[in-house]
Short mmCIF file of C-alpha atoms in Angstrom, two decimals:
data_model
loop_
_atom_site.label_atom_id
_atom_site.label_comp_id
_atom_site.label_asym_id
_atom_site.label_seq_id
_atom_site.Cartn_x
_atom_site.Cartn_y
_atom_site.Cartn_z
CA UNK A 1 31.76 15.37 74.35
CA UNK A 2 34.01 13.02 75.81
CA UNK A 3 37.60 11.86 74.95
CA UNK A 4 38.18 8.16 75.60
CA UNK A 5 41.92 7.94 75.42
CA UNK A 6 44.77 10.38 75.87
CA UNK A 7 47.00 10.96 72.74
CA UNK A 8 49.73 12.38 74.39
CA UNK A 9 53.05 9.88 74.52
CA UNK A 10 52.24 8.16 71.92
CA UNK A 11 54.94 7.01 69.94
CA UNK A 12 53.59 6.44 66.56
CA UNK A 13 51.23 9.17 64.24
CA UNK A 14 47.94 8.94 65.77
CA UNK A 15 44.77 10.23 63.96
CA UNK A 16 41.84 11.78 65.88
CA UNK A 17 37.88 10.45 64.69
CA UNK A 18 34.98 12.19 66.11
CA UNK A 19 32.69 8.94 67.21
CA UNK A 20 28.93 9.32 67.35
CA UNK A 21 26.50 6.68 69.32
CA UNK A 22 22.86 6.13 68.78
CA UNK A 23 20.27 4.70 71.17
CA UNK A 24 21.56 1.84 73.29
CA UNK A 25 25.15 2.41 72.58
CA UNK A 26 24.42 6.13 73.83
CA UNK A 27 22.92 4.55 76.87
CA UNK A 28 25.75 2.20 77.21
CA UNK A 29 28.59 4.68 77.17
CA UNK A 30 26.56 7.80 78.49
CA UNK A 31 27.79 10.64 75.61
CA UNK A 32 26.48 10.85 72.56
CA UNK A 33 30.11 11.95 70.96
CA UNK A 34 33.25 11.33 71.89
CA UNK A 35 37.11 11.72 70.47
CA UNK A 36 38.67 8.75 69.80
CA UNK A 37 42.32 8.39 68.56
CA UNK A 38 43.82 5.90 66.82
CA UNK A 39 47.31 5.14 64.61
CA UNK A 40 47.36 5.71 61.07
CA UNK A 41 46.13 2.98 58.98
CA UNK A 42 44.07 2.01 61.49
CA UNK A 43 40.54 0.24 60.42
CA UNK A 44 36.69 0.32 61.39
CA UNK A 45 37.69 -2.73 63.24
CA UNK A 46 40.26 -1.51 65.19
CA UNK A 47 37.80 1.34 66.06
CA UNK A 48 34.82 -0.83 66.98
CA UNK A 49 37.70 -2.82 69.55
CA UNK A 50 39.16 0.34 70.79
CA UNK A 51 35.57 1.49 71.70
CA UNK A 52 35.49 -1.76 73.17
CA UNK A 53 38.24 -2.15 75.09
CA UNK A 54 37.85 1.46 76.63
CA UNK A 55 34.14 0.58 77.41
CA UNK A 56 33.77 -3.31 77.66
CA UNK A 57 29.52 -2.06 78.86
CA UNK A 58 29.37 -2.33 75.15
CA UNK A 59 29.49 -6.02 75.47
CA UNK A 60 27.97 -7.86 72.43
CA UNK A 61 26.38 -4.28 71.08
CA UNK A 62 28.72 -4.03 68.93
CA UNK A 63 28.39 -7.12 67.08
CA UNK A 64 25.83 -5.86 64.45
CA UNK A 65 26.08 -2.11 64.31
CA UNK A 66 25.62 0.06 60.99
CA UNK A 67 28.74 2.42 60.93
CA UNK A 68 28.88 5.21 58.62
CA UNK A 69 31.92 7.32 57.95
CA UNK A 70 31.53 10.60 56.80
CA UNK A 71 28.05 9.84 56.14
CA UNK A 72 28.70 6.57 54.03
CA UNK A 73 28.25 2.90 55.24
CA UNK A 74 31.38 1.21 55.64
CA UNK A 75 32.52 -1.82 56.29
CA UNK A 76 35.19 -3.37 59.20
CA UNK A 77 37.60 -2.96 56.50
CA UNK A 78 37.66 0.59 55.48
CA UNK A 79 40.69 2.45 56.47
CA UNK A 80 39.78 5.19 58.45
CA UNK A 81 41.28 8.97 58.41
CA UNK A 82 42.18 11.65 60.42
CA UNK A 83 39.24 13.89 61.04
CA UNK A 84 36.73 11.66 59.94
CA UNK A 85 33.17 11.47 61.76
CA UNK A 86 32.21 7.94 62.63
CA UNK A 87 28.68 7.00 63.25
CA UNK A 88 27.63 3.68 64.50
CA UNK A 89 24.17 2.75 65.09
CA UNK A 90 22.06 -0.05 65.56
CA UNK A 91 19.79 -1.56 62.78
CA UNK A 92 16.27 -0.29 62.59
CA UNK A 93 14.33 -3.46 63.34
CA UNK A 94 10.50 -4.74 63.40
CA UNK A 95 11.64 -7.45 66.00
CA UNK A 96 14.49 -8.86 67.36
CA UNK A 97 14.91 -11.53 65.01
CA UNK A 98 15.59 -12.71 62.27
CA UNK A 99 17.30 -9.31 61.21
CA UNK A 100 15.60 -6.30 59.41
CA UNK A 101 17.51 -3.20 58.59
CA UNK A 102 15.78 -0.07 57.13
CA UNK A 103 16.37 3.14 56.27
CA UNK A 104 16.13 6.33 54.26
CA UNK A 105 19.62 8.03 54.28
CA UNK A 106 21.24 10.94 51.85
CA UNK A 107 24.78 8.88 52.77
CA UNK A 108 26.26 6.59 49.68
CA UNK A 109 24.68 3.50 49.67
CA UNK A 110 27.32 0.81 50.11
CA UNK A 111 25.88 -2.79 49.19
CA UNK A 112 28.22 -4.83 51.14
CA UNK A 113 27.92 -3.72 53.92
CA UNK A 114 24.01 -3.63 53.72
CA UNK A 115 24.37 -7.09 52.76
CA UNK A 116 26.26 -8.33 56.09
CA UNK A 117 24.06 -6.78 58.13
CA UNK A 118 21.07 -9.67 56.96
CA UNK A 119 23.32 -12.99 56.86
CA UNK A 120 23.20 -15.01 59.71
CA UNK A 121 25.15 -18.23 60.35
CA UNK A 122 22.54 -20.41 58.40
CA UNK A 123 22.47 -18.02 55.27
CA UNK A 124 23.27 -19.68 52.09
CA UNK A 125 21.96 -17.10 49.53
CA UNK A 126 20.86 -13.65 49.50
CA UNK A 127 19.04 -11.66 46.72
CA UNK A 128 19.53 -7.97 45.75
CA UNK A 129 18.09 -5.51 44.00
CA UNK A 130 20.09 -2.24 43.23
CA UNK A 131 17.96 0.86 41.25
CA UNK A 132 20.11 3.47 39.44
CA UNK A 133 19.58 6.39 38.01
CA UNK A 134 19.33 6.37 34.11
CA UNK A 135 20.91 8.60 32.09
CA UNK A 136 19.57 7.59 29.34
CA UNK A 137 15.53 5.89 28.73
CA UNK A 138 14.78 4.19 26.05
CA UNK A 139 11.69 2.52 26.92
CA UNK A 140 8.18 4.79 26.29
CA UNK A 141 9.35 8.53 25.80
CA UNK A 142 12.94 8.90 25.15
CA UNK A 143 14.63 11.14 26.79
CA UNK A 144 18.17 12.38 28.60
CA UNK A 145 18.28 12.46 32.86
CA UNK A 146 21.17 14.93 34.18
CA UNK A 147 20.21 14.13 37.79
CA UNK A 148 17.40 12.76 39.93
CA UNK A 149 16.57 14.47 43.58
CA UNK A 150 14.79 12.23 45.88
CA UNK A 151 12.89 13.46 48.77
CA UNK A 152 10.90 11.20 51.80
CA UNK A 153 8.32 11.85 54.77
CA UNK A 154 11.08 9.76 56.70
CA UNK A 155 9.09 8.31 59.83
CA UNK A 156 6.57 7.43 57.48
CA UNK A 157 8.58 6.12 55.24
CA UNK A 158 10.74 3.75 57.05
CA UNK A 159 7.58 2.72 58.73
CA UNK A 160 6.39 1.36 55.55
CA UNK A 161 9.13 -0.45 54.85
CA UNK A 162 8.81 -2.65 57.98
CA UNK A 163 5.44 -3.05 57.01
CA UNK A 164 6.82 -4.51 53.36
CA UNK A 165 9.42 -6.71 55.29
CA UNK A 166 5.97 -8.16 57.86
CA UNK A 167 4.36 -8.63 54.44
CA UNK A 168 7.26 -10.65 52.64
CA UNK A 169 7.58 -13.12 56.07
CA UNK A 170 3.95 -13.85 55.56
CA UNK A 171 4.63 -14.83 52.29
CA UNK A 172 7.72 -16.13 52.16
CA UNK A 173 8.49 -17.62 55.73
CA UNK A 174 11.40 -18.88 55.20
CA UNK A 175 13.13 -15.94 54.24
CA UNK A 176 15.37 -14.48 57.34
CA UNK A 177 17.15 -10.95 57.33
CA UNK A 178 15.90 -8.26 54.87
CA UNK A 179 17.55 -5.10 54.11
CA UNK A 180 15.58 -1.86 52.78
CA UNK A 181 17.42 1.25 52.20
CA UNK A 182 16.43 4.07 49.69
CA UNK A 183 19.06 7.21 49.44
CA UNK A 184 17.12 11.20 49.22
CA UNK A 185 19.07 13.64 47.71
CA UNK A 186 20.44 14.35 44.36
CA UNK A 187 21.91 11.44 42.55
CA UNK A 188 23.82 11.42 39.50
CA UNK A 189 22.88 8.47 36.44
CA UNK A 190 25.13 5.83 37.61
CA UNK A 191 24.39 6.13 41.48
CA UNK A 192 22.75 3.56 43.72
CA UNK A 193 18.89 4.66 44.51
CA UNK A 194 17.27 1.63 46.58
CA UNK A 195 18.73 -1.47 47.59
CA UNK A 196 16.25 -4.25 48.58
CA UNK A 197 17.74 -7.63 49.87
CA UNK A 198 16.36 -11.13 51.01
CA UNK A 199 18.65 -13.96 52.79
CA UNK A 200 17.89 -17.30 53.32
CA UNK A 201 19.24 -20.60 53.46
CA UNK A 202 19.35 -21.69 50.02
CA UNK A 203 18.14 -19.92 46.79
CA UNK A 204 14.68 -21.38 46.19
CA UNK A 205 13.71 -20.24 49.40
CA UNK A 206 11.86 -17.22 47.97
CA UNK A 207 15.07 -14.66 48.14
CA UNK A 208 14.12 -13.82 44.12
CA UNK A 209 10.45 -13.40 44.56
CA UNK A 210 10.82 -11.67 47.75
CA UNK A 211 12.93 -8.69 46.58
CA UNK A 212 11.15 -8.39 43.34
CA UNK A 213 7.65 -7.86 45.51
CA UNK A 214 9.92 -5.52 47.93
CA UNK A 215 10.87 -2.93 44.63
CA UNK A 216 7.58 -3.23 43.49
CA UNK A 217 5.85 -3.13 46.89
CA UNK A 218 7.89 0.06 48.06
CA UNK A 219 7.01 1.63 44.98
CA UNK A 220 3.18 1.27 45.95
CA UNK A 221 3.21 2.81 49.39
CA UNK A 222 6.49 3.93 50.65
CA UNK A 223 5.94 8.17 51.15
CA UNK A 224 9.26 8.46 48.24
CA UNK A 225 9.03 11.42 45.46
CA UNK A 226 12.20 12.02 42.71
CA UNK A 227 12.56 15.20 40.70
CA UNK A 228 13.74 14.28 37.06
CA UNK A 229 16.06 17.05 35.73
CA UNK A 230 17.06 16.76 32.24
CA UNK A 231 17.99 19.63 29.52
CA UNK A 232 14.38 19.70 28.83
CA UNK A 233 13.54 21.14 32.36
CA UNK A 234 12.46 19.19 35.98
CA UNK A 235 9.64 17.18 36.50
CA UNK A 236 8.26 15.79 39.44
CA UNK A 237 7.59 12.21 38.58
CA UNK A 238 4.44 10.64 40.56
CA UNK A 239 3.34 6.65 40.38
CA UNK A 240 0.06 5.10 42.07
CA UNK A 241 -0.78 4.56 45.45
CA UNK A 242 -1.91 0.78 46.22
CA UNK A 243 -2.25 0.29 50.02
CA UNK A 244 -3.12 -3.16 49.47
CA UNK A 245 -1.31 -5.78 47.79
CA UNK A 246 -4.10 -8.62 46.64
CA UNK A 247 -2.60 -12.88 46.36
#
């Protein structure tokens, strides 16, 4: 682990972050981990320019990194505190562009910053759809959920979902940056379970169509299992396998 500035006569309250890099920021820097200190109050902006200004062979990396703190996305906004573990990482892509971000992830799924990882200069509208867990369903056998657990074969899984975002471009070419992220653990009714989003220029570029076939499509052949626990007991809930999607 490496420190990458020294706290000592300092004259306001610093706070001390333990900073974790992934692939080419790794590279970049040459630790995986360092300490970083900062003053109180301080943001994930004033972070992502410390970093930065202490290593400037960052460059332009950081321009579009995912950070989580304490295992939940955050945006350049979030005030940061002492102790926390920040993680910064860059999107999981099919190609270089337009942007594709996806992921399985037990960390709280924060929408906006999903979101700003997809819009480019030229976006004008994005799409998204948000599952939840249901406490309550009405529709076919009623019945009471006190929790869901969701569990993934992860590789596989996020390997699928590239596929789905290859499979909306072909039919939907004008869509640009699409985010994928489903959350594994246990999730209470209320939480965030998936979050599928489509940009594009303007709305009737397909953004509507496009996430509806991403829920449905992910659904079909993304390796995902949940556990429904209700007073009634737990049961593993299974759907149908469709590796195929026919016009």
């Amino acid at each position: 682990m490496s420190s990458t500035n020294n706290p000592q006569n300092q004259a306001e309250p610093l706070i001390s972050l333990r900073v974790l890099l992934f692939a080419h920021l790794r590279e970049a820097v040459g630790h995986h981990q360092l300490v970083l200190y900062l003053p109180e109050g301080s943001r994930v902006r004033d972070l992502k320019q410390a970093l930065l200004d202490r290593h400037p062979e960052l460059g332009s990396r950081l321009s579009n990194v995912i950070v989580a703190v304490n295992q939940v996305f955050s945006g350049d906004e979030d005030i940061l505190e002492e102790g926390a573990e920040v993680a910064l990482f860059p999107p999981v892509s099919g190609g270089s562009l337009p942007p594709t971000f996806v992921a399985v992830t037990d960390a709280a799924l924060d929408l906006d910053a999903l979101v700003s990882q997809i819009v480019q200069p030229s976006t004008g509208a994005v799409c998204v759809f948000t599952g939840i867990v249901r406490g309550e369903t009405r529709r076919g056998d009623h019945h009471q959920t006190v929790a869901l657990e969701y569990e993934a074969y992860i590789p596989m899984a996020e390997a699928k979902m590239r596929q789905i975002a290859d499979e909306i471009r072909q039919r939907w070419p004008d869509v640009e940056g699409i985010a994928m992220v489903q959350r594994i653990g246990r999730l209470n009714p209320g939480d965030p379970t998936v979050v599928i989003a489509c940009a594009a220029a303007h709305r009737d570029m397909g953004v509507f169509e496009a996430a509806r076939y991403g829920i449905d499509r992910l659904k079909e052949i993304v390796p995902i299992w949940k556990k429904e626990i209700g007073p009634q007991g737990e049961t593993w809930v299974e759907g149908h396998y469709h590796p195929e999607r026919g016009e």
